[in-house]
Tab-separated table of C-alpha atoms in Angstrom:
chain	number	residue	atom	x	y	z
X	1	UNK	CA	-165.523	34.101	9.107
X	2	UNK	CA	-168.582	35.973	10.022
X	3	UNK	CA	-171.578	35.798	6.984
X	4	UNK	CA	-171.685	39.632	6.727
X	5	UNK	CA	-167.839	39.953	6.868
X	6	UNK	CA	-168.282	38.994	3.039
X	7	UNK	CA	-170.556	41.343	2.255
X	8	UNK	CA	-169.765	45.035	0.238
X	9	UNK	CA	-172.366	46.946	1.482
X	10	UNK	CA	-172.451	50.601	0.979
X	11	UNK	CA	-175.166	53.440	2.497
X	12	UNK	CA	-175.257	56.086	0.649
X	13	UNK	CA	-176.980	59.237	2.301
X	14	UNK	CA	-177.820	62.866	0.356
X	15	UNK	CA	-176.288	65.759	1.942
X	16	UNK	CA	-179.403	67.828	3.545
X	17	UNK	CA	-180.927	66.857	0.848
X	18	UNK	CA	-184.293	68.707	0.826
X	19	UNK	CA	-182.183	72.157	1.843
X	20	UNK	CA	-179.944	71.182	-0.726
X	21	UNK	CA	-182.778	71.013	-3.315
X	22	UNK	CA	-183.920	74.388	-2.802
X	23	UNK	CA	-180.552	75.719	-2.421
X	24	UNK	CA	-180.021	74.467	-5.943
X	25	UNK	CA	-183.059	75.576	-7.598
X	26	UNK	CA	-183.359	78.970	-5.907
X	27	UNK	CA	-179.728	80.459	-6.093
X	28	UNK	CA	-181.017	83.105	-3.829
X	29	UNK	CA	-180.367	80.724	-1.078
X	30	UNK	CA	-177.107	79.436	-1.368
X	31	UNK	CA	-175.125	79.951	1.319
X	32	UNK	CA	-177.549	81.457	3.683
X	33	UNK	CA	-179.177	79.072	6.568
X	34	UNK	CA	-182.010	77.369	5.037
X	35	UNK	CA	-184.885	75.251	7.410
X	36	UNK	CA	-187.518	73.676	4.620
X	37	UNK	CA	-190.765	73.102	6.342
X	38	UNK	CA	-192.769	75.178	9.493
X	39	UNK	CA	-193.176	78.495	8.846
X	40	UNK	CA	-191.777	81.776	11.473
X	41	UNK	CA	-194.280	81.556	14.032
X	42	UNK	CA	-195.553	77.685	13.982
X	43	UNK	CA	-194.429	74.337	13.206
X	44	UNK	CA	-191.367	72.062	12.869
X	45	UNK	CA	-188.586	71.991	10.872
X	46	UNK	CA	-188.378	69.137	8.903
X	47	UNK	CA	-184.690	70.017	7.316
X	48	UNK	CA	-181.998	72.093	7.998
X	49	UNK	CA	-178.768	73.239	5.199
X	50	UNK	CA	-175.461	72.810	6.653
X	51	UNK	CA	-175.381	76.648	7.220
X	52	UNK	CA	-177.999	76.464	9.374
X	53	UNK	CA	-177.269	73.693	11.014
X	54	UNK	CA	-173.718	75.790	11.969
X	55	UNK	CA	-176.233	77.251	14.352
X	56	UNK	CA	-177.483	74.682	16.089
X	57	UNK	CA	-180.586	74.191	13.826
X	58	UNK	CA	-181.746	70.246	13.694
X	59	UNK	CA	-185.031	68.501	11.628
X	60	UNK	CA	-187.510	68.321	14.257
X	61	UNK	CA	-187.076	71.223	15.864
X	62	UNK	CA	-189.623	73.969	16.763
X	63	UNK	CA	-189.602	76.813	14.305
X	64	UNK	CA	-189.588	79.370	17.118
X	65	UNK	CA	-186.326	77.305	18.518
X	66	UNK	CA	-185.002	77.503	15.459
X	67	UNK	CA	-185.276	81.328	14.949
X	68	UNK	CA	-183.680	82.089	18.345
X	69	UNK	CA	-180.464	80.152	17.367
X	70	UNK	CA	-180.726	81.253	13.835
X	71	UNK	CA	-182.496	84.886	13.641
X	72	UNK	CA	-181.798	85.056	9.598
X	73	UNK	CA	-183.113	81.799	9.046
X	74	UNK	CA	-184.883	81.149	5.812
X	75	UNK	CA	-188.285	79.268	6.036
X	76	UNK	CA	-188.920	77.588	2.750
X	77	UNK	CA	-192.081	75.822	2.312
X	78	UNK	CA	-191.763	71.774	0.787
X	79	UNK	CA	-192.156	70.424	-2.418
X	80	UNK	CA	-192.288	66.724	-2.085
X	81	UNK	CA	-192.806	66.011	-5.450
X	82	UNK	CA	-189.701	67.826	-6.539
X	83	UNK	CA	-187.632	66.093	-3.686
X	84	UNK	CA	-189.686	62.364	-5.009
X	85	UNK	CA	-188.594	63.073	-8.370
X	86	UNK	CA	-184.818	63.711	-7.575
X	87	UNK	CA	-184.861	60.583	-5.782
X	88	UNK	CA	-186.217	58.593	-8.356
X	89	UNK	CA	-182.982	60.544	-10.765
X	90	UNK	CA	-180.857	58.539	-7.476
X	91	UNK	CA	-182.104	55.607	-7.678
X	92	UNK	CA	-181.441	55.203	-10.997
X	93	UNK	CA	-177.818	55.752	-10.352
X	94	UNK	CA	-177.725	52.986	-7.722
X	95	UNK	CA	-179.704	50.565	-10.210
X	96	UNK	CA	-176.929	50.841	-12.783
X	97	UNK	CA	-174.784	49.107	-10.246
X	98	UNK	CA	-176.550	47.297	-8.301
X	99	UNK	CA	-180.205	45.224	-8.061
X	100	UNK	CA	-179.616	44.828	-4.446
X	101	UNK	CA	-180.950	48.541	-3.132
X	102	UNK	CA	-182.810	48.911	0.193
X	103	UNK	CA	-184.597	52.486	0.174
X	104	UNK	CA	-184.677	53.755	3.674
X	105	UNK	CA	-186.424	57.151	2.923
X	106	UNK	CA	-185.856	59.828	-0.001
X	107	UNK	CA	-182.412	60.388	0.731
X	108	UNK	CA	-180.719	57.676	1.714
X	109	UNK	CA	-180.278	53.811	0.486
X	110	UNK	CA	-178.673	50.498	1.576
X	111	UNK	CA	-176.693	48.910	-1.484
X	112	UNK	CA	-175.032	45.617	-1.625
X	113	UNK	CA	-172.541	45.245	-4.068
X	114	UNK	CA	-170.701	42.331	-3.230
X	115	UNK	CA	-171.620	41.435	-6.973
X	116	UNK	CA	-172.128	43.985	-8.900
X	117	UNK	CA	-173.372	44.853	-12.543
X	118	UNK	CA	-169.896	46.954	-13.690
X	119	UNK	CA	-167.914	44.242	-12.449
X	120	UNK	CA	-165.455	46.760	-10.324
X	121	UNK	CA	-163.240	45.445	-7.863
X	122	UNK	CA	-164.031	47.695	-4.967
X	123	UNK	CA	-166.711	49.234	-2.836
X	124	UNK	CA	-164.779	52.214	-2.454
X	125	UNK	CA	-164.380	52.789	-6.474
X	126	UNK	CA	-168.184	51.970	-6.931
X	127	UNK	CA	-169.462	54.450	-4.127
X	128	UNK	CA	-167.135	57.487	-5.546
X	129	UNK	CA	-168.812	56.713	-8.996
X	130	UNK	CA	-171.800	56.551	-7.751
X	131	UNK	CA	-171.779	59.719	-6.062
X	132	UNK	CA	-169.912	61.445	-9.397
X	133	UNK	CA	-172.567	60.646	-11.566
X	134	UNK	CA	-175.288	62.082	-8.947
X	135	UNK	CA	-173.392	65.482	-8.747
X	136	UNK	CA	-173.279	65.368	-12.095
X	137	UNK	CA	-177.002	64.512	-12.574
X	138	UNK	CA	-178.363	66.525	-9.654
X	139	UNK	CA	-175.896	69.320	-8.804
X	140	UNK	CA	-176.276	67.613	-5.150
X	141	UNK	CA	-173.595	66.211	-3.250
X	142	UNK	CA	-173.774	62.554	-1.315
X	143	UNK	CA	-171.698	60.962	1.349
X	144	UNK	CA	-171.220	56.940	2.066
X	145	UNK	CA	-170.406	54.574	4.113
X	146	UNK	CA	-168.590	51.115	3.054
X	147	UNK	CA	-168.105	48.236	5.378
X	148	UNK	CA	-169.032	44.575	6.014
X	149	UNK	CA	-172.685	44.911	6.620
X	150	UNK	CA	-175.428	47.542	7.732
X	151	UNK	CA	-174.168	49.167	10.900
X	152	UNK	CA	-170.947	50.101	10.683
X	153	UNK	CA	-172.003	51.188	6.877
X	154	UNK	CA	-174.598	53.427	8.269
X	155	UNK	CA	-172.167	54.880	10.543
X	156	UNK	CA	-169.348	55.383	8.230
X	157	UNK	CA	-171.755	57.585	5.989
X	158	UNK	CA	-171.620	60.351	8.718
X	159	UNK	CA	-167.609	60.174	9.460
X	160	UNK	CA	-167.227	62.522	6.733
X	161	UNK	CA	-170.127	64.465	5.690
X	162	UNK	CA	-171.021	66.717	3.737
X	163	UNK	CA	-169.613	65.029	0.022
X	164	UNK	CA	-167.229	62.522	1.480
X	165	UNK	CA	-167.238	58.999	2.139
X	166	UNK	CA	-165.574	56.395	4.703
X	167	UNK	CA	-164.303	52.915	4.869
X	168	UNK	CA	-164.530	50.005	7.550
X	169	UNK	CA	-162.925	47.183	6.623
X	170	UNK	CA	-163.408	43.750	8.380
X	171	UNK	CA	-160.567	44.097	10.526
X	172	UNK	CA	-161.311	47.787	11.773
X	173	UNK	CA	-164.641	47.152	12.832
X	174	UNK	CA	-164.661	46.496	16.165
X	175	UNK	CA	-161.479	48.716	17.167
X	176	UNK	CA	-163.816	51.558	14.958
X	177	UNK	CA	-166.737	50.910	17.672
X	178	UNK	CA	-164.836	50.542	20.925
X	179	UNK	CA	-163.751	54.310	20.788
X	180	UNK	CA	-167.262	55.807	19.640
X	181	UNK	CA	-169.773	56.997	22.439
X	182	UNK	CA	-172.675	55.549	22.759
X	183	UNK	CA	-174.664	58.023	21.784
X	184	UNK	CA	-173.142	58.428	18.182
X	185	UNK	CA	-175.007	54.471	17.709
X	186	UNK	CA	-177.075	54.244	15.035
X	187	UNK	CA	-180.176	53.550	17.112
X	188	UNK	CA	-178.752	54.853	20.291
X	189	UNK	CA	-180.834	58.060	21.001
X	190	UNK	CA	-180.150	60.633	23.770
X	191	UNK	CA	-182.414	59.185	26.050
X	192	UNK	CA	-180.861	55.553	26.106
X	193	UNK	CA	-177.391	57.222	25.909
X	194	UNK	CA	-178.264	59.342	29.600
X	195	UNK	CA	-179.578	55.940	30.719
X	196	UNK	CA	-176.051	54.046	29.854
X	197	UNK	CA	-173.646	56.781	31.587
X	198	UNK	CA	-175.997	56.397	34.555
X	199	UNK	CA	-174.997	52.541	34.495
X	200	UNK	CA	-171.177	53.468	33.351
X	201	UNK	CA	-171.071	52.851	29.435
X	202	UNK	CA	-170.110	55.611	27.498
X	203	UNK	CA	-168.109	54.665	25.106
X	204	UNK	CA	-168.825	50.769	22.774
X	205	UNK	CA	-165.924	49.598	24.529
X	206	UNK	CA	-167.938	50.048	27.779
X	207	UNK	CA	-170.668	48.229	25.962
X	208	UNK	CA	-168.794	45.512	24.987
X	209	UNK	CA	-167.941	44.690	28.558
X	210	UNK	CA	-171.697	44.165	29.034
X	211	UNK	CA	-173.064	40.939	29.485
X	212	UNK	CA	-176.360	40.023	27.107
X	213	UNK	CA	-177.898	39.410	30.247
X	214	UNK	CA	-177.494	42.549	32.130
X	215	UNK	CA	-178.285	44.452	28.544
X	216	UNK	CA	-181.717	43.084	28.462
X	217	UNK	CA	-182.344	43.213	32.010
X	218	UNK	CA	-181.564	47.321	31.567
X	219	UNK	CA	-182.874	47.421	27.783
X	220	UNK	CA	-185.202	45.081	27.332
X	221	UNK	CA	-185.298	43.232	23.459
X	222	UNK	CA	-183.165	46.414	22.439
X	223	UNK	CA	-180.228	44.760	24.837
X	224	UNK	CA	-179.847	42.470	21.911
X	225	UNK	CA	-178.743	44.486	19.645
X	226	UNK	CA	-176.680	46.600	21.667
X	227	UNK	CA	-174.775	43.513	22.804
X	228	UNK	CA	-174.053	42.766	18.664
X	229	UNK	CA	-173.222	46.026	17.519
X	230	UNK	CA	-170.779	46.898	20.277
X	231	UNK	CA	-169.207	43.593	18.602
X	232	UNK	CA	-169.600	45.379	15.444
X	233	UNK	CA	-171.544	42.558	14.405
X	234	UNK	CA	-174.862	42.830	11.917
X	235	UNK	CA	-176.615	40.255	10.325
X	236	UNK	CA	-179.087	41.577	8.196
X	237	UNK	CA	-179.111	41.649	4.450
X	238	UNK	CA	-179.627	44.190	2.094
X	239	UNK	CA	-183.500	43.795	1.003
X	240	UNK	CA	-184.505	44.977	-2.218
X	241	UNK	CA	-188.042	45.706	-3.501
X	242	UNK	CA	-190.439	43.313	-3.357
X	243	UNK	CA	-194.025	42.424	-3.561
X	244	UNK	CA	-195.854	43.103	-0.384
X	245	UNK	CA	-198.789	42.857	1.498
X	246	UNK	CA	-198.268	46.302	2.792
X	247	UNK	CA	-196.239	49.592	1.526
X	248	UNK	CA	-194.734	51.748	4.126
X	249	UNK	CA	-191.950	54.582	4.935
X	250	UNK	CA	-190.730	55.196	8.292
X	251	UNK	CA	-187.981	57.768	9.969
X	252	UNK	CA	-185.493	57.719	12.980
X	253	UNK	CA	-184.780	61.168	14.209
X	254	UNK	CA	-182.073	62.829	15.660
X	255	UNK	CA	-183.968	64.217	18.428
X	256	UNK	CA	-186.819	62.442	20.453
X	257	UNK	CA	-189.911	64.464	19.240
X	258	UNK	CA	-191.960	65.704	22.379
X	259	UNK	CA	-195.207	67.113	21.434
X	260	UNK	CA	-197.922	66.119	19.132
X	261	UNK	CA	-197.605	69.278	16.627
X	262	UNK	CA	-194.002	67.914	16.203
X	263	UNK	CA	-195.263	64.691	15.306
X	264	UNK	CA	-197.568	65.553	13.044
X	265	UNK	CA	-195.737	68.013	11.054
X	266	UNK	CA	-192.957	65.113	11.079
X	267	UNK	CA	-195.180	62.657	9.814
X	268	UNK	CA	-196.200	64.752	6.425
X	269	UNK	CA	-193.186	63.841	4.233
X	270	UNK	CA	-193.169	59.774	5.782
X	271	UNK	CA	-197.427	59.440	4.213
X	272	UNK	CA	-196.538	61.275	1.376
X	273	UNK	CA	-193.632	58.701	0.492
X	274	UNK	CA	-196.207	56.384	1.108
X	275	UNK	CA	-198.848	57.755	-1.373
X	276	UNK	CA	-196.022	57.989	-3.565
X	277	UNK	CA	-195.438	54.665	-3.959
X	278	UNK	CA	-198.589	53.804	-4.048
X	279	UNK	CA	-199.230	55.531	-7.153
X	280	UNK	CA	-196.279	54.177	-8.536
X	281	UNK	CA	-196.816	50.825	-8.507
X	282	UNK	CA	-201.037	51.220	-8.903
X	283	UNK	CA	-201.407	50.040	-5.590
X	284	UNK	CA	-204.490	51.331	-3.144
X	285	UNK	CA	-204.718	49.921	0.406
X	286	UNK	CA	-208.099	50.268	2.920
X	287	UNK	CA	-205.537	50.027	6.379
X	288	UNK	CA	-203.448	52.445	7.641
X	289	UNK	CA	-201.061	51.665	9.946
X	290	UNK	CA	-199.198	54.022	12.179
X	291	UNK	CA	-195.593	53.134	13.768
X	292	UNK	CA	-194.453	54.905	17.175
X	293	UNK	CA	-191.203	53.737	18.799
X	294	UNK	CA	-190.630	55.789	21.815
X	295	UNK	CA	-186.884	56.874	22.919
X	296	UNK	CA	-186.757	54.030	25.360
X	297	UNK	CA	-187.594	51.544	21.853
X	298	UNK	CA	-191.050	50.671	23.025
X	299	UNK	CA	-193.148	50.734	20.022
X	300	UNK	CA	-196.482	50.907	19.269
X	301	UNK	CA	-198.622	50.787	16.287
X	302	UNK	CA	-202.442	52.413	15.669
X	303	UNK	CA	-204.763	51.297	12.438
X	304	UNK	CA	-207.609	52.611	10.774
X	305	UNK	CA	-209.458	50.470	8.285
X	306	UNK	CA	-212.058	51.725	5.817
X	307	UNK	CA	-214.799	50.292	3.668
X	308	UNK	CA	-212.932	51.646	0.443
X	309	UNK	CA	-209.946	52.053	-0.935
X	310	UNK	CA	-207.749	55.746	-0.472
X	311	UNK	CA	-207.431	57.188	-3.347
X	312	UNK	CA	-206.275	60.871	-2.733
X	313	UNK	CA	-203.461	62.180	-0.689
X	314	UNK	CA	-205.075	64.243	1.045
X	315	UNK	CA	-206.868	61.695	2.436
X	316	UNK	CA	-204.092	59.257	3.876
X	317	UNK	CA	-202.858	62.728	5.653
X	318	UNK	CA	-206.455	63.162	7.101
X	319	UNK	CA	-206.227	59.261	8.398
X	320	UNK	CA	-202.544	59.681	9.232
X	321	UNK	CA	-203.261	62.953	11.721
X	322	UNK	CA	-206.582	61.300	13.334
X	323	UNK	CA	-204.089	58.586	14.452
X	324	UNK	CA	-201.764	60.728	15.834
X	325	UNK	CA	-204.480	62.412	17.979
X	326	UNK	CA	-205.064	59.189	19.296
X	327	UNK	CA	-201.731	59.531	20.738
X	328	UNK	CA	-202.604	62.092	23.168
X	329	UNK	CA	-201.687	62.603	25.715
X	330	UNK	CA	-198.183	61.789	24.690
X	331	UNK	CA	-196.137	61.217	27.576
X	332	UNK	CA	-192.543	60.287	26.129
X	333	UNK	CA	-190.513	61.579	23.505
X	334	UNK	CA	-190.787	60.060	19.966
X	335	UNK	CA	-187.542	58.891	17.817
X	336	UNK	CA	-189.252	56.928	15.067
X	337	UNK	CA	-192.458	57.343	13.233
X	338	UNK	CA	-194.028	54.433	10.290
X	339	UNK	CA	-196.949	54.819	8.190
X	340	UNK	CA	-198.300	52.010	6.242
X	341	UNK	CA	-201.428	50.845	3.672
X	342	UNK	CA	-202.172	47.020	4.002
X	343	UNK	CA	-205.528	45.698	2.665
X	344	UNK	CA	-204.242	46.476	-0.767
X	345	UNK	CA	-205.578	46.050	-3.982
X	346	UNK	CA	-204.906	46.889	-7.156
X	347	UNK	CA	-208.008	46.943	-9.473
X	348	UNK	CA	-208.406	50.252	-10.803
X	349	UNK	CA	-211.863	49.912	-10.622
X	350	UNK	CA	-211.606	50.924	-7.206
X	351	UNK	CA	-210.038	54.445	-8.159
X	352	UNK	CA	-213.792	56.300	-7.871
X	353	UNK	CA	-214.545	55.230	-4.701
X	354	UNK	CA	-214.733	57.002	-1.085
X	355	UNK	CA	-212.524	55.970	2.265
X	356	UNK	CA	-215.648	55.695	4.829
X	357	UNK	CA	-214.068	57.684	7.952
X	358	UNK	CA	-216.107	56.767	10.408
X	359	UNK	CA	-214.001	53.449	11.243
């Protein structure tokens, strides 16, 4: 039997959760289309609500896009601190079952519960418990995934969203990926999907039929991966928090992101996680780091290190946007995005001081 076959691992995922935030706190909203971020005439959306979404409205889309599928869209401006302090109200929820979380952004987490602190028998009973007490907590609904390991997890999440949730078992796995298209792959995007109907896979049975070989020789290191998880197969463990040497968020998007503006405005809520965290656990960090994957998985990475330590906000957003101007001229579509601080320290001595940009 395969290592992860063992495993209970469940991904639990917020349903449009910043929409949903504002949706709760301003009543005025419910049931109208919601897009948090942008604004009517500039910018990007950053999140959609499920009624606008009924439109064709997506995170990362152009505001003006945006209004011509959805003329009565509401723009509502952020508030990450309100969104950082419902997911700390989450995580607390996962923590009563479970040390084992892996935080992949605000909204979502990886939880292994293969042991678990309640003692109950099944995934299934945990992740409806879990996602009881955050309705009843939050007012805000969650789906999740269960299955053997990471992938088909993170996939089950979406089979019934919004407020569901989904089970793979070991024995459904790979029957569960054969009749999926490609391009429903977590870490498929539409780009690589085009580029497998040109060679004739379209669905993960197609995929499956591939050789490693010929994968690579078309993908590169990403035919790796496509060659395991078109065998349903996934390796990697559930890693919870740790010390580091660095503290960082990053995103996958739905949709490649094409210009710079979309970039930056997408990058906003990934730093601010980052500062976030950093004041959380006291730590300050000279290095920032940028992460670019493209849509065809080559990835990149830009750094900006300063003689002191960042100690506002405001100014990891300044460093953050300077790197993604060094982008330009951007000549493929973006579908992830990382932000890091390495270089970190954590006297508080070194609160007072001033980030030197002129690197």
């Amino acid at each position: 039997m395969e290592p992860d076959v063992q495993r209970k691992i469940i991904h639990l995922d917020m349903d449009a959760f910043y929409a949903s935030v504002e949706q709760r706190d301003h009543p005025a909203l419910r049931g109208r289309p919601v897009a948090v971020g942008g604004s009517r005439q500039r910018g990007v959306v950053a999140a959609a609500s499920y009624e606008a979404r009924q439109f064709g409205v997506r995170s990362a889309m152009a505001a003006t896009v945006a209004l011509r599928k959805c003329p009565d869209l509401v723009f509502v401006k952020p508030r990450f601190e309100v969104y950082k302090a419902v997911s700390r109200q989450i995580r607390a929820i996962f923590a009563e079952h479970t040390p084992l979380i892996e935080p992949v952004s605000l909204d979502e987490a990886y939880l292994d519960v293969t042991t678990n602190l309640k003692q109950i028998a099944t995934a299934t009973q945990i992740a409806e418990e879990i996602r009881s007490a955050i309705f009843n907590q939050t007012q805000l609904t969650a789906s999740a995934g269960i299955s053997y390991n990471k992938f088909l997890a993170k996939l089950a999440s979406d089979y019934r969203k919004p407020n569901g949730q989904f089970v793979i078992k070991p024995h459904q796995g790979l029957e569960f990926v054969a009749g999926l298209a490609v391009g429903q792959f977590h870490g498929i995007g539409h780009v690589t999907a085009a580029k497998m109907n040109q060679l004739g896979i379209f669905t993960g049975l197609d995929l499956r039929h591939q050789t490693e070989a010929f994968l690579r020789q078309h993908f590169g290191k990403a035919g790796g991966y496509y060659y395991a998880i078109a065998r349903a197969q996934d390796h990697r463990p559930v890693v919870a928090d740790r010390v580091r040497k660095s503290l960082g968020s990053e995103t996958t998007f739905d949709r490649d992101l094409l210009t710079l503006a979309e970039v930056a405005t997408a990058l906003v809520p990934i730093a601010t996680s980052v500062w976030e965290a950093s004041q959380r656990t006291r730590v300050q960090g000279r290095t920032v780091t940028l992460k670019v994957k493209y849509g065809d998985f080559q990835q990149i990475t830009r750094s900006r290190t300063g003689w002191a330590y960042i100690h506002t906000q405001e100014m990891l957003l300044q460093v953050c946007q300077e790197l993604v101007a060094s982008l330009e001229p951007l000549e493929k579509g973006v579908r992830l995005l990382g932000v890091a601080i390495s270089n970190l320290d954590t006297g508080e001595e070194k609160v007072g001081q001033q980030l030197v940009l002129g690197f």
